[in-house]
Amino acid sequence: MTCNADDLKSHDFIEHPTVIIEILSPSTEKYDRGDKFKYYRQIPSLQEYVLVDSKSISVSISVEIYQRSEGKIWHYSAYTEGESITLSSIEFTSAIEVLYEGVNFETDTTEQQ
């Protein structure tokens, strides 16, 4: 998500994101949390990095937010069912359950046995 008018002209990608939201998958989670976030932290316009868990709802729904503070400091917050998230940079607040509306989680049958 961008709040920079210059990005509206781009047809390929956003150069000045304000918020980046990643839907975590087992195959990319390590990269999203590690090297990718390391790269994203270097983007001056980025204020919030959101990680949305896509694993089985039987464990718990969860959203993690990294918010830029002074200099190179990032604050981490974790949210779960019954809580609301706030993205201050874009003045957005939502109950976490709303983010998961319509999502059908696949369950691993070996876990249920």
PDB file of C-alpha atoms in Angstrom:
ATOM      1  CA  MET A   1       0.000   0.000   0.000  1.00  0.00           C
ATOM      2  CA  THR A   2       1.371   3.398  -0.892  1.00  0.00           C
ATOM      3  CA  CYS A   3       0.545   6.965   0.011  1.00  0.00           C
ATOM      4  CA  ASN A   4       2.961   8.420  -2.536  1.00  0.00           C
ATOM      5  CA  ALA A   5       1.475   9.990  -5.677  1.00  0.00           C
ATOM      6  CA  ASP A   6       4.541   8.987  -7.725  1.00  0.00           C
ATOM      7  CA  ASP A   7       3.605   5.330  -7.267  1.00  0.00           C
ATOM      8  CA  LEU A   8       0.289   5.879  -9.056  1.00  0.00           C
ATOM      9  CA  LYS A   9       2.235   6.339 -12.303  1.00  0.00           C
ATOM     10  CA  SER A  10       4.057   3.020 -11.991  1.00  0.00           C
ATOM     11  CA  HIS A  11       2.709   0.008 -13.845  1.00  0.00           C
ATOM     12  CA  ASP A  12       5.247  -2.480 -12.515  1.00  0.00           C
ATOM     13  CA  PHE A  13       5.692  -2.026  -8.767  1.00  0.00           C
ATOM     14  CA  ILE A  14       5.355   0.373  -5.858  1.00  0.00           C
ATOM     15  CA  GLU A  15       8.598   2.181  -5.042  1.00  0.00           C
ATOM     16  CA  HIS A  16       7.441   4.037  -1.920  1.00  0.00           C
ATOM     17  CA  PRO A  17       5.241   1.670   0.114  1.00  0.00           C
ATOM     18  CA  THR A  18       3.803   2.826   3.423  1.00  0.00           C
ATOM     19  CA  VAL A  19       2.500  -0.605   4.463  1.00  0.00           C
ATOM     20  CA  ILE A  20       3.478  -4.060   3.230  1.00  0.00           C
ATOM     21  CA  ILE A  21       1.262  -7.028   4.104  1.00  0.00           C
ATOM     22  CA  GLU A  22       2.557 -10.577   3.702  1.00  0.00           C
ATOM     23  CA  ILE A  23       0.359 -13.661   3.913  1.00  0.00           C
ATOM     24  CA  LEU A  24       2.686 -16.247   5.411  1.00  0.00           C
ATOM     25  CA  SER A  25       2.922 -19.683   3.865  1.00  0.00           C
ATOM     26  CA  PRO A  26       5.043 -22.570   5.108  1.00  0.00           C
ATOM     27  CA  SER A  27       7.296 -22.383   2.039  1.00  0.00           C
ATOM     28  CA  THR A  28       8.105 -18.650   2.355  1.00  0.00           C
ATOM     29  CA  GLU A  29       7.660 -17.843   6.060  1.00  0.00           C
ATOM     30  CA  LYS A  30      11.360 -18.008   6.940  1.00  0.00           C
ATOM     31  CA  TYR A  31      12.274 -15.718   4.025  1.00  0.00           C
ATOM     32  CA  ASP A  32       9.417 -13.271   4.790  1.00  0.00           C
ATOM     33  CA  ARG A  33      10.551 -12.959   8.412  1.00  0.00           C
ATOM     34  CA  GLY A  34      14.262 -12.854   7.606  1.00  0.00           C
ATOM     35  CA  ASP A  35      15.960 -11.620   4.460  1.00  0.00           C
ATOM     36  CA  LYS A  36      12.855 -10.046   2.948  1.00  0.00           C
ATOM     37  CA  PHE A  37      12.149  -7.985   6.080  1.00  0.00           C
ATOM     38  CA  LYS A  38      15.836  -7.046   6.238  1.00  0.00           C
ATOM     39  CA  TYR A  39      15.464  -5.618   2.715  1.00  0.00           C
ATOM     40  CA  TYR A  40      12.133  -3.930   3.485  1.00  0.00           C
ATOM     41  CA  ARG A  41      13.602  -2.142   6.523  1.00  0.00           C
ATOM     42  CA  GLN A  42      15.843  -0.234   4.113  1.00  0.00           C
ATOM     43  CA  ILE A  43      12.841   1.374   2.355  1.00  0.00           C
ATOM     44  CA  PRO A  44      12.544   4.882   3.848  1.00  0.00           C
ATOM     45  CA  SER A  45       8.800   5.219   3.195  1.00  0.00           C
ATOM     46  CA  LEU A  46       7.853   1.908   4.852  1.00  0.00           C
ATOM     47  CA  GLN A  47       6.117   2.460   8.193  1.00  0.00           C
ATOM     48  CA  GLU A  48       4.485  -0.906   8.875  1.00  0.00           C
ATOM     49  CA  TYR A  49       5.171  -4.516   7.927  1.00  0.00           C
ATOM     50  CA  VAL A  50       2.284  -6.916   8.580  1.00  0.00           C
ATOM     51  CA  LEU A  51       2.533 -10.706   8.692  1.00  0.00           C
ATOM     52  CA  VAL A  52      -0.742 -12.630   8.490  1.00  0.00           C
ATOM     53  CA  ASP A  53      -0.653 -16.294   9.479  1.00  0.00           C
ATOM     54  CA  SER A  54      -2.272 -18.643   6.966  1.00  0.00           C
ATOM     55  CA  LYS A  55      -1.895 -21.857   8.949  1.00  0.00           C
ATOM     56  CA  SER A  56      -4.680 -23.916  10.423  1.00  0.00           C
ATOM     57  CA  ILE A  57      -7.253 -21.985  12.425  1.00  0.00           C
ATOM     58  CA  SER A  58      -7.302 -24.831  14.960  1.00  0.00           C
ATOM     59  CA  VAL A  59      -4.104 -23.393  16.422  1.00  0.00           C
ATOM     60  CA  SER A  60      -5.160 -19.732  16.429  1.00  0.00           C
ATOM     61  CA  ILE A  61      -5.454 -16.874  14.013  1.00  0.00           C
ATOM     62  CA  SER A  62      -2.640 -14.385  14.345  1.00  0.00           C
ATOM     63  CA  VAL A  63      -1.286 -11.184  12.883  1.00  0.00           C
ATOM     64  CA  GLU A  64       2.101  -9.670  13.646  1.00  0.00           C
ATOM     65  CA  ILE A  65       2.966  -6.037  12.997  1.00  0.00           C
ATOM     66  CA  TYR A  66       6.347  -4.349  12.888  1.00  0.00           C
ATOM     67  CA  GLN A  67       6.041  -0.558  13.158  1.00  0.00           C
ATOM     68  CA  ARG A  68       8.871   1.846  12.417  1.00  0.00           C
ATOM     69  CA  SER A  69       9.869   4.135  15.257  1.00  0.00           C
ATOM     70  CA  GLU A  70      12.829   6.491  15.569  1.00  0.00           C
ATOM     71  CA  GLY A  71      15.777   5.753  13.299  1.00  0.00           C
ATOM     72  CA  LYS A  72      16.306   2.037  12.796  1.00  0.00           C
ATOM     73  CA  ILE A  73      14.045   0.945  15.650  1.00  0.00           C
ATOM     74  CA  TRP A  74      11.062  -1.267  14.819  1.00  0.00           C
ATOM     75  CA  HIS A  75       8.398  -2.164  17.395  1.00  0.00           C
ATOM     76  CA  TYR A  76       6.859  -5.622  17.282  1.00  0.00           C
ATOM     77  CA  SER A  77       3.271  -6.456  18.285  1.00  0.00           C
ATOM     78  CA  ALA A  78       1.435  -9.778  18.023  1.00  0.00           C
ATOM     79  CA  TYR A  79      -2.346 -10.050  17.855  1.00  0.00           C
ATOM     80  CA  THR A  80      -4.703 -12.984  18.064  1.00  0.00           C
ATOM     81  CA  GLU A  81      -8.407 -13.802  18.117  1.00  0.00           C
ATOM     82  CA  GLY A  82     -10.551 -11.232  19.926  1.00  0.00           C
ATOM     83  CA  GLU A  83      -8.116  -8.367  19.387  1.00  0.00           C
ATOM     84  CA  SER A  84      -8.021  -5.452  16.951  1.00  0.00           C
ATOM     85  CA  ILE A  85      -5.083  -4.274  14.895  1.00  0.00           C
ATOM     86  CA  THR A  86      -4.266  -0.670  14.090  1.00  0.00           C
ATOM     87  CA  LEU A  87      -2.113   0.518  11.209  1.00  0.00           C
ATOM     88  CA  SER A  88      -1.360   4.052  12.335  1.00  0.00           C
ATOM     89  CA  SER A  89       0.324   5.117   9.104  1.00  0.00           C
ATOM     90  CA  ILE A  90      -2.926   4.748   7.159  1.00  0.00           C
ATOM     91  CA  GLU A  91      -5.369   5.278  10.042  1.00  0.00           C
ATOM     92  CA  PHE A  92      -6.836   1.763   9.761  1.00  0.00           C
ATOM     93  CA  THR A  93      -8.278  -0.305  12.615  1.00  0.00           C
ATOM     94  CA  SER A  94      -9.955  -3.698  12.329  1.00  0.00           C
ATOM     95  CA  ALA A  95     -10.898  -6.674  14.451  1.00  0.00           C
ATOM     96  CA  ILE A  96      -8.525  -9.487  13.565  1.00  0.00           C
ATOM     97  CA  GLU A  97     -11.445 -11.817  12.745  1.00  0.00           C
ATOM     98  CA  VAL A  98     -12.504  -9.491   9.907  1.00  0.00           C
ATOM     99  CA  LEU A  99      -9.162 -10.111   8.193  1.00  0.00           C
ATOM    100  CA  TYR A 100      -9.923 -13.841   8.169  1.00  0.00           C
ATOM    101  CA  GLU A 101     -13.554 -13.591   6.968  1.00  0.00           C
ATOM    102  CA  GLY A 102     -14.258 -16.084   4.207  1.00  0.00           C
ATOM    103  CA  VAL A 103     -10.986 -17.959   4.738  1.00  0.00           C
ATOM    104  CA  ASN A 104     -11.306 -21.733   4.776  1.00  0.00           C
ATOM    105  CA  PHE A 105      -8.307 -23.297   6.451  1.00  0.00           C
ATOM    106  CA  GLU A 106      -7.202 -26.706   5.246  1.00  0.00           C
ATOM    107  CA  THR A 107      -6.717 -29.070   8.131  1.00  0.00           C
ATOM    108  CA  ASP A 108      -4.034 -31.699   8.199  1.00  0.00           C
ATOM    109  CA  THR A 109      -5.807 -35.027   8.722  1.00  0.00           C
ATOM    110  CA  THR A 110      -2.733 -36.513  10.402  1.00  0.00           C
ATOM    111  CA  GLU A 111      -2.943 -33.833  13.112  1.00  0.00           C
ATOM    112  CA  GLN A 112      -6.561 -34.740  13.845  1.00  0.00           C
ATOM    113  CA  GLN A 113      -5.882 -38.468  14.381  1.00  0.00           C
TER     114      GLN A 113
END
